[in-house]
Amino acid sequence: MPLSSTLWLAAVLTYGIGDLVTTAVGLRHTQIEEGMPFARQLLGEPPSAWGVVRFGLFKIVLFAAFYLGAVAMARFAPGTRVDLLVPLAITVVGVAAVGNNVRVIRQVRGRGRGRGRRRHR
């Protein structure tokens, strides 16, 4: 598998699926709320299953835009490594988002229920 394909797969697994799943799991705890205002609107108040679906659909559209942008930039700037840089940047953001989500979930689980709300972003 070419390196760019591997990086796109990593981006989808971390930022696409990993962030979506850890966000959904985190929002099952009443003490956790989404910290990003736009994502909070997509998820709904209170967060719902349909909101998670909307958030997932938004991520699909975002990935399509990133991919098409990377393809266009590679065409207009041959010799650059846009094909690697774009998915690498998305993967780094995904790893940070998943790590932060897991950290907040563990903190809430460790201290019990009913002790204030934490934003997970």
mmCIF file with all atom_site columns, C-alpha atoms in Angstrom:
data_model
loop_
_atom_site.group_PDB
_atom_site.id
_atom_site.type_symbol
_atom_site.label_atom_id
_atom_site.label_alt_id
_atom_site.label_comp_id
_atom_site.label_asym_id
_atom_site.label_entity_id
_atom_site.label_seq_id
_atom_site.pdbx_PDB_ins_code
_atom_site.Cartn_x
_atom_site.Cartn_y
_atom_site.Cartn_z
_atom_site.occupancy
_atom_site.B_iso_or_equiv
_atom_site.pdbx_formal_charge
_atom_site.auth_seq_id
_atom_site.auth_comp_id
_atom_site.auth_asym_id
_atom_site.auth_atom_id
_atom_site.pdbx_PDB_model_num
ATOM 1   C CA . MET A 1 1   ? 0.000   0.000  0.000  1.00 0.00 ? 1   MET A CA 1
ATOM 2   C CA . PRO A 1 2   ? 1.472   3.416  -0.916 1.00 0.00 ? 2   PRO A CA 1
ATOM 3   C CA . LEU A 1 3   ? 2.412   5.703  1.956  1.00 0.00 ? 3   LEU A CA 1
ATOM 4   C CA . SER A 1 4   ? -0.232  8.288  1.042  1.00 0.00 ? 4   SER A CA 1
ATOM 5   C CA . SER A 1 5   ? -2.955  5.603  1.151  1.00 0.00 ? 5   SER A CA 1
ATOM 6   C CA . THR A 1 6   ? -1.678  4.427  4.527  1.00 0.00 ? 6   THR A CA 1
ATOM 7   C CA . LEU A 1 7   ? -1.803  7.985  5.860  1.00 0.00 ? 7   LEU A CA 1
ATOM 8   C CA . TRP A 1 8   ? -5.341  8.521  4.541  1.00 0.00 ? 8   TRP A CA 1
ATOM 9   C CA . LEU A 1 9   ? -6.388  5.284  6.233  1.00 0.00 ? 9   LEU A CA 1
ATOM 10  C CA . ALA A 1 10  ? -4.792  6.474  9.488  1.00 0.00 ? 10  ALA A CA 1
ATOM 11  C CA . ALA A 1 11  ? -6.621  9.808  9.146  1.00 0.00 ? 11  ALA A CA 1
ATOM 12  C CA . VAL A 1 12  ? -9.967  8.065  8.667  1.00 0.00 ? 12  VAL A CA 1
ATOM 13  C CA . LEU A 1 13  ? -9.337  5.715  11.592 1.00 0.00 ? 13  LEU A CA 1
ATOM 14  C CA . THR A 1 14  ? -8.230  8.449  14.021 1.00 0.00 ? 14  THR A CA 1
ATOM 15  C CA . TYR A 1 15  ? -10.048 11.663 13.122 1.00 0.00 ? 15  TYR A CA 1
ATOM 16  C CA . GLY A 1 16  ? -12.968 10.078 11.307 1.00 0.00 ? 16  GLY A CA 1
ATOM 17  C CA . ILE A 1 17  ? -13.909 6.992  13.284 1.00 0.00 ? 17  ILE A CA 1
ATOM 18  C CA . GLY A 1 18  ? -11.889 7.341  16.497 1.00 0.00 ? 18  GLY A CA 1
ATOM 19  C CA . ASP A 1 19  ? -13.022 10.876 17.266 1.00 0.00 ? 19  ASP A CA 1
ATOM 20  C CA . LEU A 1 20  ? -16.631 10.071 16.363 1.00 0.00 ? 20  LEU A CA 1
ATOM 21  C CA . VAL A 1 21  ? -16.744 6.963  18.573 1.00 0.00 ? 21  VAL A CA 1
ATOM 22  C CA . THR A 1 22  ? -14.979 8.526  21.572 1.00 0.00 ? 22  THR A CA 1
ATOM 23  C CA . THR A 1 23  ? -17.194 11.614 21.287 1.00 0.00 ? 23  THR A CA 1
ATOM 24  C CA . ALA A 1 24  ? -20.324 9.431  21.269 1.00 0.00 ? 24  ALA A CA 1
ATOM 25  C CA . VAL A 1 25  ? -19.071 7.414  24.254 1.00 0.00 ? 25  VAL A CA 1
ATOM 26  C CA . GLY A 1 26  ? -18.118 10.561 26.153 1.00 0.00 ? 26  GLY A CA 1
ATOM 27  C CA . LEU A 1 27  ? -21.477 12.195 25.593 1.00 0.00 ? 27  LEU A CA 1
ATOM 28  C CA . ARG A 1 28  ? -23.197 9.250  27.249 1.00 0.00 ? 28  ARG A CA 1
ATOM 29  C CA . HIS A 1 29  ? -21.887 10.773 30.497 1.00 0.00 ? 29  HIS A CA 1
ATOM 30  C CA . THR A 1 30  ? -24.051 13.689 31.586 1.00 0.00 ? 30  THR A CA 1
ATOM 31  C CA . GLN A 1 31  ? -21.003 15.463 33.025 1.00 0.00 ? 31  GLN A CA 1
ATOM 32  C CA . ILE A 1 32  ? -19.316 15.734 29.613 1.00 0.00 ? 32  ILE A CA 1
ATOM 33  C CA . GLU A 1 33  ? -20.318 18.138 26.888 1.00 0.00 ? 33  GLU A CA 1
ATOM 34  C CA . GLU A 1 34  ? -18.851 18.772 23.456 1.00 0.00 ? 34  GLU A CA 1
ATOM 35  C CA . GLY A 1 35  ? -16.465 21.707 23.571 1.00 0.00 ? 35  GLY A CA 1
ATOM 36  C CA . MET A 1 36  ? -16.629 22.735 19.902 1.00 0.00 ? 36  MET A CA 1
ATOM 37  C CA . PRO A 1 37  ? -19.676 24.990 19.331 1.00 0.00 ? 37  PRO A CA 1
ATOM 38  C CA . PHE A 1 38  ? -20.384 23.810 15.761 1.00 0.00 ? 38  PHE A CA 1
ATOM 39  C CA . ALA A 1 39  ? -20.064 20.138 16.699 1.00 0.00 ? 39  ALA A CA 1
ATOM 40  C CA . ARG A 1 40  ? -22.276 20.772 19.744 1.00 0.00 ? 40  ARG A CA 1
ATOM 41  C CA . GLN A 1 41  ? -24.970 22.149 17.401 1.00 0.00 ? 41  GLN A CA 1
ATOM 42  C CA . LEU A 1 42  ? -24.694 19.108 15.140 1.00 0.00 ? 42  LEU A CA 1
ATOM 43  C CA . LEU A 1 43  ? -24.911 16.725 18.091 1.00 0.00 ? 43  LEU A CA 1
ATOM 44  C CA . GLY A 1 44  ? -27.939 18.497 19.555 1.00 0.00 ? 44  GLY A CA 1
ATOM 45  C CA . GLU A 1 45  ? -28.777 19.630 23.043 1.00 0.00 ? 45  GLU A CA 1
ATOM 46  C CA . PRO A 1 46  ? -29.012 17.181 24.683 1.00 0.00 ? 46  PRO A CA 1
ATOM 47  C CA . PRO A 1 47  ? -26.923 15.026 22.336 1.00 0.00 ? 47  PRO A CA 1
ATOM 48  C CA . SER A 1 48  ? -28.924 12.421 20.430 1.00 0.00 ? 48  SER A CA 1
ATOM 49  C CA . ALA A 1 49  ? -28.268 9.393  18.225 1.00 0.00 ? 49  ALA A CA 1
ATOM 50  C CA . TRP A 1 50  ? -29.397 11.426 15.217 1.00 0.00 ? 50  TRP A CA 1
ATOM 51  C CA . GLY A 1 51  ? -26.925 14.130 16.279 1.00 0.00 ? 51  GLY A CA 1
ATOM 52  C CA . VAL A 1 52  ? -24.091 11.598 16.215 1.00 0.00 ? 52  VAL A CA 1
ATOM 53  C CA . VAL A 1 53  ? -25.217 10.568 12.709 1.00 0.00 ? 53  VAL A CA 1
ATOM 54  C CA . ARG A 1 54  ? -25.168 14.245 11.630 1.00 0.00 ? 54  ARG A CA 1
ATOM 55  C CA . PHE A 1 55  ? -21.687 14.609 13.138 1.00 0.00 ? 55  PHE A CA 1
ATOM 56  C CA . GLY A 1 56  ? -20.543 11.534 11.193 1.00 0.00 ? 56  GLY A CA 1
ATOM 57  C CA . LEU A 1 57  ? -22.031 12.862 7.943  1.00 0.00 ? 57  LEU A CA 1
ATOM 58  C CA . PHE A 1 58  ? -20.268 16.171 8.537  1.00 0.00 ? 58  PHE A CA 1
ATOM 59  C CA . LYS A 1 59  ? -16.973 14.310 8.937  1.00 0.00 ? 59  LYS A CA 1
ATOM 60  C CA . ILE A 1 60  ? -17.560 12.499 5.616  1.00 0.00 ? 60  ILE A CA 1
ATOM 61  C CA . VAL A 1 61  ? -18.129 15.829 3.842  1.00 0.00 ? 61  VAL A CA 1
ATOM 62  C CA . LEU A 1 62  ? -15.058 17.273 5.551  1.00 0.00 ? 62  LEU A CA 1
ATOM 63  C CA . PHE A 1 63  ? -12.911 14.329 4.452  1.00 0.00 ? 63  PHE A CA 1
ATOM 64  C CA . ALA A 1 64  ? -14.143 14.686 0.868  1.00 0.00 ? 64  ALA A CA 1
ATOM 65  C CA . ALA A 1 65  ? -13.198 18.376 0.916  1.00 0.00 ? 65  ALA A CA 1
ATOM 66  C CA . PHE A 1 66  ? -9.760  17.630 2.392  1.00 0.00 ? 66  PHE A CA 1
ATOM 67  C CA . TYR A 1 67  ? -9.123  14.908 -0.169 1.00 0.00 ? 67  TYR A CA 1
ATOM 68  C CA . LEU A 1 68  ? -10.272 16.976 -3.150 1.00 0.00 ? 68  LEU A CA 1
ATOM 69  C CA . GLY A 1 69  ? -8.244  19.918 -1.875 1.00 0.00 ? 69  GLY A CA 1
ATOM 70  C CA . ALA A 1 70  ? -5.143  17.747 -1.546 1.00 0.00 ? 70  ALA A CA 1
ATOM 71  C CA . VAL A 1 71  ? -5.603  16.365 -5.072 1.00 0.00 ? 71  VAL A CA 1
ATOM 72  C CA . ALA A 1 72  ? -6.063  19.870 -6.488 1.00 0.00 ? 72  ALA A CA 1
ATOM 73  C CA . MET A 1 73  ? -3.027  21.231 -4.637 1.00 0.00 ? 73  MET A CA 1
ATOM 74  C CA . ALA A 1 74  ? -0.890  18.316 -5.822 1.00 0.00 ? 74  ALA A CA 1
ATOM 75  C CA . ARG A 1 75  ? -1.880  19.063 -9.434 1.00 0.00 ? 75  ARG A CA 1
ATOM 76  C CA . PHE A 1 76  ? -1.066  22.750 -9.179 1.00 0.00 ? 76  PHE A CA 1
ATOM 77  C CA . ALA A 1 77  ? 2.080   22.299 -7.110 1.00 0.00 ? 77  ALA A CA 1
ATOM 78  C CA . PRO A 1 78  ? 3.841   19.225 -8.493 1.00 0.00 ? 78  PRO A CA 1
ATOM 79  C CA . GLY A 1 79  ? 6.798   18.049 -6.493 1.00 0.00 ? 79  GLY A CA 1
ATOM 80  C CA . THR A 1 80  ? 5.268   19.019 -3.153 1.00 0.00 ? 80  THR A CA 1
ATOM 81  C CA . ARG A 1 81  ? 4.249   16.289 -0.761 1.00 0.00 ? 81  ARG A CA 1
ATOM 82  C CA . VAL A 1 82  ? 0.697   17.482 -0.241 1.00 0.00 ? 82  VAL A CA 1
ATOM 83  C CA . ASP A 1 83  ? -0.421  13.892 -0.767 1.00 0.00 ? 83  ASP A CA 1
ATOM 84  C CA . LEU A 1 84  ? 1.397   13.086 2.486  1.00 0.00 ? 84  LEU A CA 1
ATOM 85  C CA . LEU A 1 85  ? 1.086   16.326 4.448  1.00 0.00 ? 85  LEU A CA 1
ATOM 86  C CA . VAL A 1 86  ? -2.712  16.641 4.380  1.00 0.00 ? 86  VAL A CA 1
ATOM 87  C CA . PRO A 1 87  ? -3.523  13.145 5.698  1.00 0.00 ? 87  PRO A CA 1
ATOM 88  C CA . LEU A 1 88  ? -0.608  13.358 8.148  1.00 0.00 ? 88  LEU A CA 1
ATOM 89  C CA . ALA A 1 89  ? -1.978  16.607 9.592  1.00 0.00 ? 89  ALA A CA 1
ATOM 90  C CA . ILE A 1 90  ? -5.480  15.114 9.868  1.00 0.00 ? 90  ILE A CA 1
ATOM 91  C CA . THR A 1 91  ? -4.025  12.036 11.597 1.00 0.00 ? 91  THR A CA 1
ATOM 92  C CA . VAL A 1 92  ? -2.157  14.192 14.128 1.00 0.00 ? 92  VAL A CA 1
ATOM 93  C CA . VAL A 1 93  ? -5.358  16.111 14.907 1.00 0.00 ? 93  VAL A CA 1
ATOM 94  C CA . GLY A 1 94  ? -7.250  12.811 15.156 1.00 0.00 ? 94  GLY A CA 1
ATOM 95  C CA . VAL A 1 95  ? -4.753  11.297 17.593 1.00 0.00 ? 95  VAL A CA 1
ATOM 96  C CA . ALA A 1 96  ? -4.922  14.447 19.743 1.00 0.00 ? 96  ALA A CA 1
ATOM 97  C CA . ALA A 1 97  ? -8.752  14.487 19.674 1.00 0.00 ? 97  ALA A CA 1
ATOM 98  C CA . VAL A 1 98  ? -9.076  10.796 20.559 1.00 0.00 ? 98  VAL A CA 1
ATOM 99  C CA . GLY A 1 99  ? -6.454  11.124 23.294 1.00 0.00 ? 99  GLY A CA 1
ATOM 100 C CA . ASN A 1 100 ? -8.233  14.119 24.792 1.00 0.00 ? 100 ASN A CA 1
ATOM 101 C CA . ASN A 1 101 ? -11.630 12.408 24.607 1.00 0.00 ? 101 ASN A CA 1
ATOM 102 C CA . VAL A 1 102 ? -10.287 9.278  26.314 1.00 0.00 ? 102 VAL A CA 1
ATOM 103 C CA . ARG A 1 103 ? -8.591  11.403 29.001 1.00 0.00 ? 103 ARG A CA 1
ATOM 104 C CA . VAL A 1 104 ? -11.828 13.252 29.818 1.00 0.00 ? 104 VAL A CA 1
ATOM 105 C CA . ILE A 1 105 ? -13.885 10.034 29.824 1.00 0.00 ? 105 ILE A CA 1
ATOM 106 C CA . ARG A 1 106 ? -11.408 8.404  32.216 1.00 0.00 ? 106 ARG A CA 1
ATOM 107 C CA . GLN A 1 107 ? -11.439 11.442 34.504 1.00 0.00 ? 107 GLN A CA 1
ATOM 108 C CA . VAL A 1 108 ? -15.234 11.429 34.699 1.00 0.00 ? 108 VAL A CA 1
ATOM 109 C CA . ARG A 1 109 ? -15.402 7.679  35.257 1.00 0.00 ? 109 ARG A CA 1
ATOM 110 C CA . GLY A 1 110 ? -12.740 7.919  37.940 1.00 0.00 ? 110 GLY A CA 1
ATOM 111 C CA . ARG A 1 111 ? -14.451 10.580 40.000 1.00 0.00 ? 111 ARG A CA 1
ATOM 112 C CA . GLY A 1 112 ? -18.029 9.324  39.825 1.00 0.00 ? 112 GLY A CA 1
ATOM 113 C CA . ARG A 1 113 ? -21.226 10.877 38.585 1.00 0.00 ? 113 ARG A CA 1
ATOM 114 C CA . GLY A 1 114 ? -22.852 14.183 39.359 1.00 0.00 ? 114 GLY A CA 1
ATOM 115 C CA . ARG A 1 115 ? -19.860 16.429 39.986 1.00 0.00 ? 115 ARG A CA 1
ATOM 116 C CA . GLY A 1 116 ? -20.138 19.169 37.373 1.00 0.00 ? 116 GLY A CA 1
ATOM 117 C CA . ARG A 1 117 ? -19.706 19.226 33.623 1.00 0.00 ? 117 ARG A CA 1
ATOM 118 C CA . ARG A 1 118 ? -16.449 18.991 31.682 1.00 0.00 ? 118 ARG A CA 1
ATOM 119 C CA . ARG A 1 119 ? -15.861 19.935 28.099 1.00 0.00 ? 119 ARG A CA 1
ATOM 120 C CA . HIS A 1 120 ? -13.940 17.293 26.258 1.00 0.00 ? 120 HIS A CA 1
ATOM 121 C CA . ARG A 1 121 ? -12.283 19.567 23.714 1.00 0.00 ? 121 ARG A CA 1
#
